[in-house]
């Protein structure tokens, strides 16, 4: 019995917990196409919230509806990568008889997408992607572009966003779905060069309800041919703490601890959770902490004095600064997905295990 849990970057798990509404909207968007606002979507969430898996799932949905897909990451060279990925995807839409008739020709020739070095200089990227889309649209084929790890400091990311607006205006059948950390998305949508992105659908991938975690966890275990003790399932739900990646880590380690046994018991659950928490610390918490500024850390350390919920006025008092100063860092940490608001001026840690991780570091100083 192979392990059905997938704590691997970008792999779509067999049961995706708590994202049904977003995926349903995307299915409708690819069916309806023209005028559907969900074709321009940004997935926002902290590390471990399942952004990359969601991008992969949305790509699969697009393919099911006859769209080509070009997946890329925000980095130098991403524009050429999009053209190459789209060309590769086009090959899958050429049936066997057509391929036989076109022996010796490249997909670029078929779609009129072969550019010489001189043409690449003469034709800007907008012209080339426009030629591609025109050829695809004549065959009734749309193109979904997905961009992971968006950043406003990548020049080609800004160029893509700017050109995309013009492609929509030109009536092309094209969709752009992006994903990124809250702070990076905020930097992108507030960039004056791509202000239209503020009108994109912004879906925040927050904590998943325990009921959805429970259902997906149980179905995943059963799909792999095992059962799970009810109390072990309770432990798994609590340890997952509403985070998609943590759920996959917990499930994976529990399954491994069970070995050849047909059921995951409480002992295997406790052992698996311990391993999963260590993996999460190294893969998520450590990286998140390293990206914080000194001001962010001081704000979070001031929160450690509260048993659960913090109040902004208390934090500003502990920092010896104004509430306006404290509000700046509160906003930054909310955007980063490390804390969450529970009521007006009240907030708490929300990233699983981060409070304990920070407390241990603080005590070592």
Coordinates of N, CA and C in Angstrom, one line a residue, residues 85-234:
X85 N 6.4 26.8 -23.1 CA 5.5 25.9 -22.4 C 4.2 25.8 -23.3
X86 N 3.7 27.0 -23.8 CA 2.5 27.0 -24.6 C 2.7 26.2 -25.9
X87 N 3.9 26.3 -26.5 CA 4.2 25.5 -27.7 C 4.2 24.0 -27.4
X88 N 4.8 23.7 -26.3 CA 4.8 22.3 -25.9 C 3.4 21.7 -25.6
X89 N 2.6 22.6 -25.0 CA 1.2 22.2 -24.7 C 0.4 22.0 -26.0
X90 N 0.7 22.8 -27.0 CA 0.1 22.8 -28.3 C 0.3 21.4 -29.0
X91 N 1.4 20.8 -28.8 CA 1.7 19.5 -29.4 C 0.7 18.5 -29.0
X92 N 0.2 18.6 -27.8 CA -0.8 17.6 -27.3 C -2.2 17.8 -28.0
X93 N -2.4 18.9 -28.7 CA -3.7 19.1 -29.4 C -3.6 18.8 -30.9
X94 N -2.5 18.3 -31.3 CA -2.3 17.9 -32.7 C -2.6 16.4 -32.7
X95 N -3.7 16.0 -33.4 CA -4.0 14.5 -33.4 C -3.0 13.8 -34.3
X96 N -3.1 12.5 -34.2 CA -2.1 11.6 -34.9 C -2.0 11.8 -36.4
X97 N -3.2 11.9 -37.0 CA -3.2 12.0 -38.5 C -2.6 13.4 -38.9
X98 N -2.9 14.4 -38.1 CA -2.4 15.7 -38.5 C -0.9 15.7 -38.3
X99 N -0.4 15.1 -37.3 CA 1.1 15.0 -37.0 C 1.7 14.3 -38.2
X100 N 1.1 13.2 -38.7 CA 1.7 12.4 -39.8 C 1.8 13.3 -41.1
X101 N 0.8 14.1 -41.3 CA 0.8 14.9 -42.5 C 1.8 16.0 -42.4
X102 N 2.2 16.4 -41.2 CA 3.1 17.5 -40.9 C 4.5 17.0 -40.5
X103 N 4.8 15.8 -40.9 CA 6.1 15.2 -40.5 C 7.2 16.2 -40.9
X104 N 8.1 16.4 -40.0 CA 9.3 17.2 -40.3 C 9.1 18.7 -39.9
X105 N 7.9 19.1 -39.5 CA 7.6 20.4 -39.1 C 7.5 20.5 -37.6
X106 N 7.9 21.6 -37.0 CA 7.8 21.8 -35.6 C 6.5 22.4 -35.2
X107 N 6.1 22.3 -34.0 CA 4.9 22.9 -33.5 C 4.9 24.4 -33.8
X108 N 6.0 25.0 -33.8 CA 6.1 26.4 -34.1 C 5.7 26.7 -35.5
X109 N 6.1 25.8 -36.5 CA 5.7 25.9 -37.9 C 4.2 25.8 -38.0
X110 N 3.6 24.8 -37.3 CA 2.2 24.5 -37.4 C 1.4 25.7 -37.0
X111 N 1.8 26.4 -35.9 CA 1.1 27.5 -35.4 C 1.6 28.8 -35.9
X112 N 2.6 28.8 -36.7 CA 3.2 30.0 -37.2 C 4.0 30.7 -36.1
X113 N 4.7 30.0 -35.3 CA 5.4 30.6 -34.1 C 6.9 30.4 -34.2
X114 N 7.4 30.2 -35.4 CA 8.9 30.1 -35.5 C 9.5 31.5 -35.8
X115 N 10.3 32.0 -34.8 CA 10.9 33.3 -35.0 C 12.4 33.2 -35.1
X116 N 12.9 33.9 -36.1 CA 14.4 34.0 -36.2 C 14.9 35.0 -35.1
X117 N 16.2 35.0 -35.0 CA 16.8 35.9 -34.0 C 16.5 37.3 -34.3
X118 N 16.5 37.7 -35.6 CA 16.2 39.1 -36.0 C 14.7 39.4 -35.7
X119 N 13.8 38.4 -35.9 CA 12.4 38.7 -35.6 C 12.2 38.8 -34.2
X120 N 12.9 38.1 -33.3 CA 12.8 38.3 -31.9 C 13.1 39.7 -31.5
X121 N 14.1 40.3 -32.2 CA 14.5 41.6 -31.8 C 13.4 42.6 -32.3
X122 N 12.9 42.3 -33.5 CA 12.0 43.2 -34.1 C 10.6 43.2 -33.5
X123 N 10.2 41.9 -33.1 CA 8.8 41.7 -32.5 C 9.0 41.7 -31.0
X124 N 8.3 42.6 -30.3 CA 8.3 42.5 -28.8 C 7.5 41.3 -28.3
X125 N 7.5 41.1 -27.0 CA 6.9 39.9 -26.5 C 5.4 40.0 -26.7
X126 N 4.8 41.1 -26.6 CA 3.4 41.3 -26.8 C 3.0 40.8 -28.2
X127 N 3.8 41.2 -29.2 CA 3.5 40.7 -30.6 C 3.5 39.2 -30.7
X128 N 4.5 38.6 -30.1 CA 4.7 37.2 -30.3 C 3.7 36.4 -29.5
X129 N 3.3 36.8 -28.3 CA 2.3 36.1 -27.6 C 0.9 36.3 -28.3
X130 N 0.8 37.5 -28.9 CA -0.5 37.8 -29.6 C -0.6 36.9 -30.8
X131 N 0.5 36.6 -31.6 CA 0.5 35.7 -32.7 C 0.1 34.3 -32.2
X132 N 0.7 33.9 -31.1 CA 0.4 32.6 -30.6 C -1.1 32.5 -30.2
X133 N -1.6 33.5 -29.5 CA -3.0 33.4 -29.1 C -4.0 33.5 -30.3
X134 N -3.6 34.2 -31.3 CA -4.5 34.3 -32.5 C -4.6 33.0 -33.2
X135 N -3.4 32.3 -33.3 CA -3.4 30.9 -33.9 C -4.2 29.9 -33.1
X136 N -4.1 30.0 -31.8 CA -4.8 29.1 -30.9 C -6.3 29.4 -30.9
X137 N -6.6 30.7 -30.8 CA -8.1 31.0 -30.8 C -8.8 30.7 -32.1
X138 N -8.1 30.7 -33.2 CA -8.7 30.3 -34.5 C -9.1 28.8 -34.4
X139 N -8.5 28.1 -33.6 CA -8.8 26.6 -33.4 C -9.7 26.5 -32.2
X140 N -10.2 27.6 -31.6 CA -11.0 27.5 -30.4 C -10.4 27.1 -29.1
X141 N -9.0 27.3 -29.1 CA -8.3 26.9 -27.9 C -7.9 28.1 -27.1
X142 N -8.1 28.1 -25.8 CA -7.7 29.1 -24.9 C -6.3 28.8 -24.3
X143 N -5.7 29.8 -23.7 CA -4.4 29.6 -23.0 C -4.5 30.1 -21.6
X144 N -4.2 29.2 -20.6 CA -4.1 29.6 -19.2 C -2.6 29.8 -18.9
X145 N -2.3 30.9 -18.3 CA -0.9 31.2 -17.9 C -0.9 31.2 -16.3
X146 N -0.2 30.4 -15.7 CA -0.1 30.4 -14.2 C 1.3 30.8 -13.8
X147 N 1.4 31.7 -12.8 CA 2.6 32.2 -12.3 C 2.7 32.0 -10.8
X148 N 3.7 31.2 -10.3 CA 3.8 30.9 -8.9 C 4.9 31.9 -8.4
X149 N 4.9 32.1 -7.1 CA 5.8 32.9 -6.3 C 6.0 34.3 -6.9
X150 N 4.9 35.0 -7.2 CA 4.9 36.3 -7.8 C 5.7 37.3 -6.9
X151 N 6.4 38.2 -7.6 CA 7.2 39.2 -6.9 C 7.1 40.5 -7.8
X152 N 7.0 41.6 -7.2 CA 6.9 42.9 -7.9 C 8.3 43.3 -8.4
X153 N 9.4 42.7 -7.8 CA 10.7 43.2 -8.1 C 11.3 42.4 -9.3
X154 N 10.5 41.5 -9.9 CA 10.9 40.8 -11.2 C 10.3 41.6 -12.3
X155 N 11.1 42.2 -13.1 CA 10.7 43.1 -14.2 C 9.7 42.4 -15.2
X156 N 10.0 41.2 -15.5 CA 9.2 40.4 -16.5 C 7.8 40.1 -15.9
X157 N 7.7 40.1 -14.6 CA 6.4 39.9 -13.9 C 5.5 41.1 -14.2
X158 N 6.1 42.3 -14.1 CA 5.4 43.5 -14.4 C 5.0 43.6 -15.9
X159 N 5.9 43.2 -16.7 CA 5.7 43.2 -18.1 C 4.6 42.3 -18.5
X160 N 4.6 41.0 -17.9 CA 3.5 40.1 -18.2 C 2.1 40.7 -17.8
X161 N 2.1 41.2 -16.6 CA 0.8 41.8 -16.1 C 0.3 42.9 -17.0
X162 N 1.2 43.7 -17.5 CA 0.9 44.9 -18.3 C 0.3 44.4 -19.7
X163 N 1.0 43.4 -20.3 CA 0.6 42.9 -21.6 C -0.7 42.1 -21.5
X164 N -0.9 41.4 -20.4 CA -2.1 40.6 -20.2 C -3.3 41.5 -20.3
X165 N -3.3 42.7 -19.7 CA -4.4 43.6 -19.8 C -4.7 43.9 -21.2
X166 N -3.7 44.1 -22.0 CA -3.9 44.5 -23.4 C -4.5 43.3 -24.2
X167 N -4.0 42.0 -23.9 CA -4.5 40.8 -24.5 C -6.0 40.7 -24.3
X168 N -6.4 41.0 -23.0 CA -7.9 40.9 -22.7 C -8.6 41.9 -23.6
X169 N -8.1 43.1 -23.7 CA -8.7 44.2 -24.4 C -8.8 43.8 -25.9
X170 N -7.8 43.0 -26.4 CA -7.9 42.6 -27.8 C -8.8 41.4 -28.0
X171 N -9.4 40.9 -27.0 CA -10.4 39.8 -27.1 C -9.9 38.4 -27.2
X172 N -8.6 38.2 -26.8 CA -8.1 36.9 -26.8 C -8.6 36.0 -25.7
X173 N -8.6 34.7 -26.0 CA -9.1 33.7 -25.0 C -7.9 33.3 -24.1
X174 N -7.7 34.1 -23.1 CA -6.5 33.9 -22.2 C -6.9 34.1 -20.8
X175 N -6.2 33.4 -19.9 CA -6.5 33.5 -18.5 C -5.1 33.6 -17.8
X176 N -5.1 34.4 -16.7 CA -3.9 34.5 -15.9 C -4.2 34.3 -14.4
X177 N -3.6 33.2 -13.9 CA -3.8 32.8 -12.4 C -2.5 32.8 -11.8
X178 N -2.3 33.6 -10.7 CA -1.1 33.8 -10.0 C -1.2 33.4 -8.6
X179 N 0.0 33.1 -7.9 CA 0.0 32.8 -6.5 C 1.2 33.4 -5.9
X180 N 1.1 33.8 -4.6 CA 2.2 34.3 -3.9 C 2.0 34.6 -2.5
X181 N 3.0 34.9 -1.8 CA 2.9 35.2 -0.3 C 2.2 36.6 -0.2
X182 N 1.5 36.8 0.9 CA 0.7 38.0 1.0 C 1.5 39.3 0.8
X183 N 2.6 39.4 1.4 CA 3.4 40.6 1.2 C 3.8 40.9 -0.2
X184 N 4.2 39.8 -0.9 CA 4.7 39.9 -2.3 C 3.5 40.3 -3.2
X185 N 2.3 39.7 -3.0 CA 1.2 40.0 -3.8 C 0.8 41.5 -3.5
X186 N 0.9 41.9 -2.3 CA 0.5 43.3 -1.9 C 1.4 44.3 -2.7
X187 N 2.7 44.0 -2.8 CA 3.7 44.8 -3.5 C 3.3 44.9 -5.0
X188 N 2.8 43.7 -5.5 CA 2.5 43.7 -6.9 C 1.3 44.5 -7.3
X189 N 0.2 44.3 -6.5 CA -1.1 44.9 -6.9 C -1.0 46.4 -6.6
X190 N -0.1 46.9 -5.7 CA 0.0 48.3 -5.4 C 1.0 49.0 -6.4
X191 N 1.6 48.2 -7.3 CA 2.5 48.8 -8.3 C 1.7 49.6 -9.3
X192 N 2.0 50.9 -9.5 CA 1.2 51.7 -10.3 C 1.2 51.3 -11.8
X193 N 2.2 50.5 -12.2 CA 2.3 50.1 -13.6 C 1.3 49.0 -13.9
X194 N 0.8 48.3 -12.9 CA -0.2 47.2 -13.1 C -1.4 47.4 -12.2
X195 N -1.8 48.6 -12.1 CA -2.9 48.9 -11.1 C -4.2 48.1 -11.4
X196 N -4.4 47.7 -12.7 CA -5.6 46.9 -13.0 C -5.7 45.6 -12.3
X197 N -4.5 45.1 -11.8 CA -4.5 43.8 -11.0 C -5.4 43.9 -9.7
X198 N -5.6 45.2 -9.3 CA -6.4 45.3 -8.1 C -7.8 44.9 -8.3
X199 N -8.2 44.8 -9.6 CA -9.6 44.3 -9.9 C -9.6 42.8 -10.1
X200 N -8.5 42.2 -10.0 CA -8.5 40.7 -10.2 C -9.1 40.1 -8.9
X201 N -9.6 38.8 -9.1 CA -10.1 38.1 -8.0 C -9.0 37.7 -7.1
X202 N -9.0 38.2 -5.8 CA -8.0 37.9 -4.9 C -8.5 36.9 -3.8
X203 N -8.1 35.6 -3.9 CA -8.5 34.6 -3.0 C -7.5 34.3 -2.0
X204 N -7.8 34.6 -0.7 CA -6.9 34.3 0.4 C -7.1 32.9 0.9
X205 N -6.0 32.1 0.8 CA -6.1 30.7 1.2 C -5.8 30.7 2.7
X206 N -6.8 30.9 3.5 CA -6.6 30.9 5.0 C -6.7 29.5 5.6
X207 N -6.9 29.5 6.8 CA -7.1 28.2 7.6 C -8.3 27.4 7.1
X208 N -8.1 26.1 6.9 CA -9.2 25.3 6.5 C -10.0 24.8 7.7
X209 N -11.3 24.8 7.6 CA -12.1 24.3 8.8 C -11.7 22.9 9.2
X210 N -11.8 22.6 10.5 CA -11.4 21.3 11.0 C -12.3 20.2 10.3
X211 N -13.6 20.6 10.1 CA -14.5 19.6 9.5 C -14.0 19.1 8.1
X212 N -13.5 20.1 7.3 CA -13.0 19.8 6.0 C -11.7 19.0 6.1
X213 N -10.8 19.4 7.0 CA -9.6 18.6 7.3 C -9.9 17.2 7.6
X214 N -10.8 17.0 8.5 CA -11.2 15.7 9.0 C -11.7 14.8 7.8
X215 N -12.6 15.4 7.0 CA -13.2 14.6 5.9 C -12.1 14.3 4.9
X216 N -11.2 15.2 4.5 CA -10.2 14.9 3.5 C -9.2 14.0 4.0
X217 N -8.8 14.1 5.3 CA -7.8 13.2 5.9 C -8.4 11.7 5.9
X218 N -9.6 11.6 6.3 CA -10.2 10.2 6.4 C -10.3 9.6 5.0
X219 N -10.7 10.4 4.0 CA -10.9 9.9 2.7 C -9.5 9.5 2.1
X220 N -8.5 10.3 2.4 CA -7.1 10.0 1.9 C -6.6 8.7 2.5
X221 N -6.8 8.5 3.8 CA -6.4 7.3 4.4 C -7.1 6.1 3.8
X222 N -8.4 6.2 3.6 CA -9.2 5.1 3.1 C -8.8 4.8 1.6
X223 N -8.5 5.9 0.9 CA -8.1 5.7 -0.5 C -6.9 4.9 -0.7
X224 N -6.0 4.9 0.4 CA -4.8 4.1 0.3 C -4.9 2.7 0.9
X225 N -6.1 2.4 1.3 CA -6.3 1.0 1.8 C -6.2 0.8 3.3
X226 N -6.1 1.8 4.1 CA -6.0 1.7 5.5 C -7.2 2.3 6.2
X227 N -7.3 2.1 7.5 CA -8.3 2.8 8.3 C -7.5 3.5 9.4
X228 N -8.2 4.4 10.1 CA -7.6 5.2 11.2 C -8.4 5.2 12.4
X229 N -7.8 5.0 13.6 CA -8.5 5.0 14.9 C -9.1 6.4 15.0
X230 N -10.4 6.5 15.5 CA -11.1 7.8 15.7 C -10.3 8.8 16.5
X231 N -9.6 8.3 17.6 CA -8.8 9.2 18.4 C -7.6 9.7 17.7
X232 N -7.0 8.8 16.9 CA -5.9 9.1 16.1 C -6.2 10.2 15.0
X233 N -7.5 10.1 14.5 CA -8.0 11.1 13.5 C -8.1 12.4 14.2
X234 N -8.6 12.4 15.5 CA -8.7 13.7 16.2 C -7.4 14.3 16.4

